[in-house]
Amino acid sequence: MIKLMIGNQKGGVGKTTTAITIARCLADRGFRTLLVDSDPQGSIAVTLKLRPSNYLADFILNQLRLQDCVTEVAGNLNVLCGNRETTAMEQRIFTMYGREHVFQNAFRQYEEEYDAIVVDVAPSISLLQACSMVFCENVLIPVSMDTLSVSGAGATIFSAKTISDSVRSPIRPVALLPTIVNRRFGLTDVVMKMVDQLGQAYSIPVLPSIRTDQMIGKAARAHRMLVDVDPKAKSLEDYDQATTQLLETLGVAIANRPTAETEQAHGAATISA
Ligand SMILES: Nc1ncnc2c1ncn2[C@@H]1O[C@H](COP(=O)(O)OP(=O)(O)OP(=O)(O)O)[C@@H](O)[C@H]1O
Ligand SMILES: [Mg+2]
C-alpha cells in the first residue's frame, strides 16, 4: 500500500498536476488508486470537471461511505473531490480530540480497497495538511523553478518534522520533484542546484524533472487527463519516469502497465470480491 501526500507550501508549483498525473500513472500500472483533494479550492474537481453528489467533507464529517463519495475517472482510479465545504470541515476538526488523526481514522477501514492513495493539499500550513501528512506518512514535494518554491519545499520539510515530533507519527519527505522545468531559462540551473542542495542536506532523493509542456495546460482546458489528450506528451514521459523512481524509492515492486490479460484478471477479481 502506497500513501503519498503531494505538498509544497508555495502555491502554483504543480502540486495538483502532479497529484492527478502520478495517480493516473499508478492506476495505469495496475494499482487500484484513490486520489483525494484536501484543498478547499477544489482544484481537482475543477480541472477534471467533476460534479459529485458528495465531497470530502461529507465523507469526513457526515461519515458517508467512501464508495458513495468517490467518482471513477479512469480504470483503477477513483477521486474523492474537495470543495468550499472543506474549510468549514477544517474548522470543525479543530475542536476534535486527536484532530491530526482524523483522516487516518476515517480512511482506515477502506485501505484494503486500494493499493495507492494520493492526497493533494492546499499551499498553506493548515490542519488539513497535518491530517494528510499523518495519514500518508510519505510526502512528495514538487518544486518549480523559482527560489520561493525551494523555500516552500524547505518549509514543508520543516512541517513534516515538526508534526511528526508533536504527534509521534512517522512522516517522511520521500522525494523532491522538479516541475515546470525549462532549461532555456537562466534561473533554472540556479534553482536546480538549490533543489539538489536541499535534497543532500536532508537526504531526500531528487526525482527526474518534469519539463514545461503546453500539453498540460491543453489537457486542463479540455478537463481531461494528460494521457487521454496526448499519450506521447513529453511531460507524461517525465511523470512516468518519476513514478518509476518514486516506486523504487518507496521500495515497491514495480508493476508494468497491465496487459489486457492482467486487466481482465483484475476486473474478475474486483467483481468476485
Ligand atoms: N510541467 C508543466 N508545464 C507547463 N505548465 C504546467 C506544468 N505543471 C503545471 N503547470 C501549470 O502550472 C499551473 C499551476 O499548476 P498546479 O495547479 O498543478 O499547481 P498547484 O501547486 O496545485 O497550485 P495551488 O498551490 O494553487 O494548488 C497550472 O496552470 C498548470 O497547468
Ligand atoms: Mg493545487
mmCIF file with all atom_site columns, C-alpha atoms and ligand atoms in Angstrom, residues 8 10-18 39 41 43 120-123 179-181 210-214 216-217 220 235 239, ligand 1:
data_model
loop_
_atom_site.group_PDB
_atom_site.id
_atom_site.type_symbol
_atom_site.label_atom_id
_atom_site.label_alt_id
_atom_site.label_comp_id
_atom_site.label_asym_id
_atom_site.label_entity_id
_atom_site.label_seq_id
_atom_site.pdbx_PDB_ins_code
_atom_site.Cartn_x
_atom_site.Cartn_y
_atom_site.Cartn_z
_atom_site.occupancy
_atom_site.B_iso_or_equiv
_atom_site.pdbx_formal_charge
_atom_site.auth_seq_id
_atom_site.auth_comp_id
_atom_site.auth_asym_id
_atom_site.auth_atom_id
_atom_site.pdbx_PDB_model_num
ATOM   1  C CA  . ASN A 1 8   ? 4.702   22.416 -1.083  1.00 0.00 ? 8   ASN A CA  1
ATOM   2  C CA  . LYS A 1 10  ? 4.279   27.688 -2.118  1.00 0.00 ? 10  LYS A CA  1
ATOM   3  C CA  . GLY A 1 11  ? 1.310   27.981 -4.496  1.00 0.00 ? 11  GLY A CA  1
ATOM   4  C CA  . GLY A 1 12  ? 1.298   27.158 -8.183  1.00 0.00 ? 12  GLY A CA  1
ATOM   5  C CA  . VAL A 1 13  ? 4.268   24.766 -8.191  1.00 0.00 ? 13  VAL A CA  1
ATOM   6  C CA  . GLY A 1 14  ? 2.407   21.911 -9.888  1.00 0.00 ? 14  GLY A CA  1
ATOM   7  C CA  . LYS A 1 15  ? 1.013   20.024 -6.875  1.00 0.00 ? 15  LYS A CA  1
ATOM   8  C CA  . THR A 1 16  ? -2.405  19.336 -8.376  1.00 0.00 ? 16  THR A CA  1
ATOM   9  C CA  . THR A 1 17  ? -0.979  18.500 -11.802 1.00 0.00 ? 17  THR A CA  1
ATOM   10 C CA  . THR A 1 18  ? 1.469   16.116 -10.115 1.00 0.00 ? 18  THR A CA  1
ATOM   11 C CA  . ASP A 1 39  ? -7.620  21.676 -0.904  1.00 0.00 ? 39  ASP A CA  1
ATOM   12 C CA  . GLN A 1 41  ? -10.033 25.370 -3.815  1.00 0.00 ? 41  GLN A CA  1
ATOM   13 C CA  . SER A 1 43  ? -8.888  22.158 -7.979  1.00 0.00 ? 43  SER A CA  1
ATOM   14 C CA  . ASP A 1 120 ? -3.383  16.814 -2.924  1.00 0.00 ? 120 ASP A CA  1
ATOM   15 C CA  . VAL A 1 121 ? -3.174  19.656 -0.390  1.00 0.00 ? 121 VAL A CA  1
ATOM   16 C CA  . ALA A 1 122 ? -3.587  23.435 -0.306  1.00 0.00 ? 122 ALA A CA  1
ATOM   17 C CA  . PRO A 1 123 ? -0.487  25.653 -0.480  1.00 0.00 ? 123 PRO A CA  1
ATOM   18 C CA  . THR A 1 179 ? 8.478   20.677 -12.024 1.00 0.00 ? 179 THR A CA  1
ATOM   19 C CA  . ILE A 1 180 ? 7.785   23.127 -14.855 1.00 0.00 ? 180 ILE A CA  1
ATOM   20 C CA  . VAL A 1 181 ? 11.459  22.838 -15.853 1.00 0.00 ? 181 VAL A CA  1
ATOM   21 C CA  . ILE A 1 210 ? 9.129   17.304 -15.275 1.00 0.00 ? 210 ILE A CA  1
ATOM   22 C CA  . ARG A 1 211 ? 9.635   19.534 -18.304 1.00 0.00 ? 211 ARG A CA  1
ATOM   23 C CA  . THR A 1 212 ? 7.458   22.539 -19.117 1.00 0.00 ? 212 THR A CA  1
ATOM   24 C CA  . ASP A 1 213 ? 4.851   21.271 -21.528 1.00 0.00 ? 213 ASP A CA  1
ATOM   25 C CA  . GLN A 1 214 ? 1.964   23.140 -23.108 1.00 0.00 ? 214 GLN A CA  1
ATOM   26 C CA  . ILE A 1 216 ? -0.540  20.145 -19.517 1.00 0.00 ? 216 ILE A CA  1
ATOM   27 C CA  . GLY A 1 217 ? -2.473  23.382 -19.995 1.00 0.00 ? 217 GLY A CA  1
ATOM   28 C CA  . ALA A 1 220 ? -6.546  21.095 -18.150 1.00 0.00 ? 220 ALA A CA  1
ATOM   29 C CA  . SER A 1 235 ? 5.693   15.725 -19.574 1.00 0.00 ? 235 SER A CA  1
ATOM   30 C CA  . TYR A 1 239 ? 5.953   11.758 -14.944 1.00 0.00 ? 239 TYR A CA  1
HETATM 31 N N1  . LIG B 2 .   ? 5.049   20.776 -16.499 1.00 0.00 ? 1   LIG B N1  1
HETATM 32 C C1  . LIG B 2 .   ? 4.232   21.822 -16.692 1.00 0.00 ? 1   LIG B C1  1
HETATM 33 N N2  . LIG B 2 .   ? 4.315   22.529 -17.850 1.00 0.00 ? 1   LIG B N2  1
HETATM 34 C C2  . LIG B 2 .   ? 3.515   23.604 -18.071 1.00 0.00 ? 1   LIG B C2  1
HETATM 35 N N3  . LIG B 2 .   ? 2.591   24.029 -17.215 1.00 0.00 ? 1   LIG B N3  1
HETATM 36 C C3  . LIG B 2 .   ? 2.457   23.373 -16.037 1.00 0.00 ? 1   LIG B C3  1
HETATM 37 C C4  . LIG B 2 .   ? 3.250   22.232 -15.728 1.00 0.00 ? 1   LIG B C4  1
HETATM 38 N N4  . LIG B 2 .   ? 2.892   21.794 -14.495 1.00 0.00 ? 1   LIG B N4  1
HETATM 39 C C5  . LIG B 2 .   ? 1.894   22.600 -14.071 1.00 0.00 ? 1   LIG B C5  1
HETATM 40 N N5  . LIG B 2 .   ? 1.631   23.546 -14.997 1.00 0.00 ? 1   LIG B N5  1
HETATM 41 C C6  . LIG B 2 .   ? 0.654   24.637 -14.894 1.00 0.00 ? 1   LIG B C6  1
HETATM 42 O O1  . LIG B 2 .   ? 1.019   25.462 -13.790 1.00 0.00 ? 1   LIG B O1  1
HETATM 43 C C7  . LIG B 2 .   ? -0.135  25.949 -13.128 1.00 0.00 ? 1   LIG B C7  1
HETATM 44 C C8  . LIG B 2 .   ? -0.067  25.560 -11.656 1.00 0.00 ? 1   LIG B C8  1
HETATM 45 O O2  . LIG B 2 .   ? -0.161  24.147 -11.568 1.00 0.00 ? 1   LIG B O2  1
HETATM 46 P P1  . LIG B 2 .   ? -0.980  23.429 -10.409 1.00 0.00 ? 1   LIG B P1  1
HETATM 47 O O3  . LIG B 2 .   ? -2.367  23.940 -10.337 1.00 0.00 ? 1   LIG B O3  1
HETATM 48 O O4  . LIG B 2 .   ? -0.789  21.980 -10.594 1.00 0.00 ? 1   LIG B O4  1
HETATM 49 O O5  . LIG B 2 .   ? -0.163  23.969 -9.152  1.00 0.00 ? 1   LIG B O5  1
HETATM 50 P P2  . LIG B 2 .   ? -0.529  23.845 -7.593  1.00 0.00 ? 1   LIG B P2  1
HETATM 51 O O6  . LIG B 2 .   ? 0.750   23.786 -6.863  1.00 0.00 ? 1   LIG B O6  1
HETATM 52 O O7  . LIG B 2 .   ? -1.502  22.764 -7.381  1.00 0.00 ? 1   LIG B O7  1
HETATM 53 O O8  . LIG B 2 .   ? -1.261  25.253 -7.341  1.00 0.00 ? 1   LIG B O8  1
HETATM 54 P P3  . LIG B 2 .   ? -2.019  25.665 -5.974  1.00 0.00 ? 1   LIG B P3  1
HETATM 55 O O9  . LIG B 2 .   ? -0.927  25.976 -4.995  1.00 0.00 ? 1   LIG B O9  1
HETATM 56 O O10 . LIG B 2 .   ? -2.837  26.858 -6.359  1.00 0.00 ? 1   LIG B O10 1
HETATM 57 O O11 . LIG B 2 .   ? -2.842  24.497 -5.538  1.00 0.00 ? 1   LIG B O11 1
HETATM 58 C C9  . LIG B 2 .   ? -1.340  25.363 -13.849 1.00 0.00 ? 1   LIG B C9  1
HETATM 59 O O12 . LIG B 2 .   ? -1.811  26.304 -14.763 1.00 0.00 ? 1   LIG B O12 1
HETATM 60 C C10 . LIG B 2 .   ? -0.759  24.157 -14.581 1.00 0.00 ? 1   LIG B C10 1
HETATM 61 O O13 . LIG B 2 .   ? -1.471  23.863 -15.769 1.00 0.00 ? 1   LIG B O13 1
#
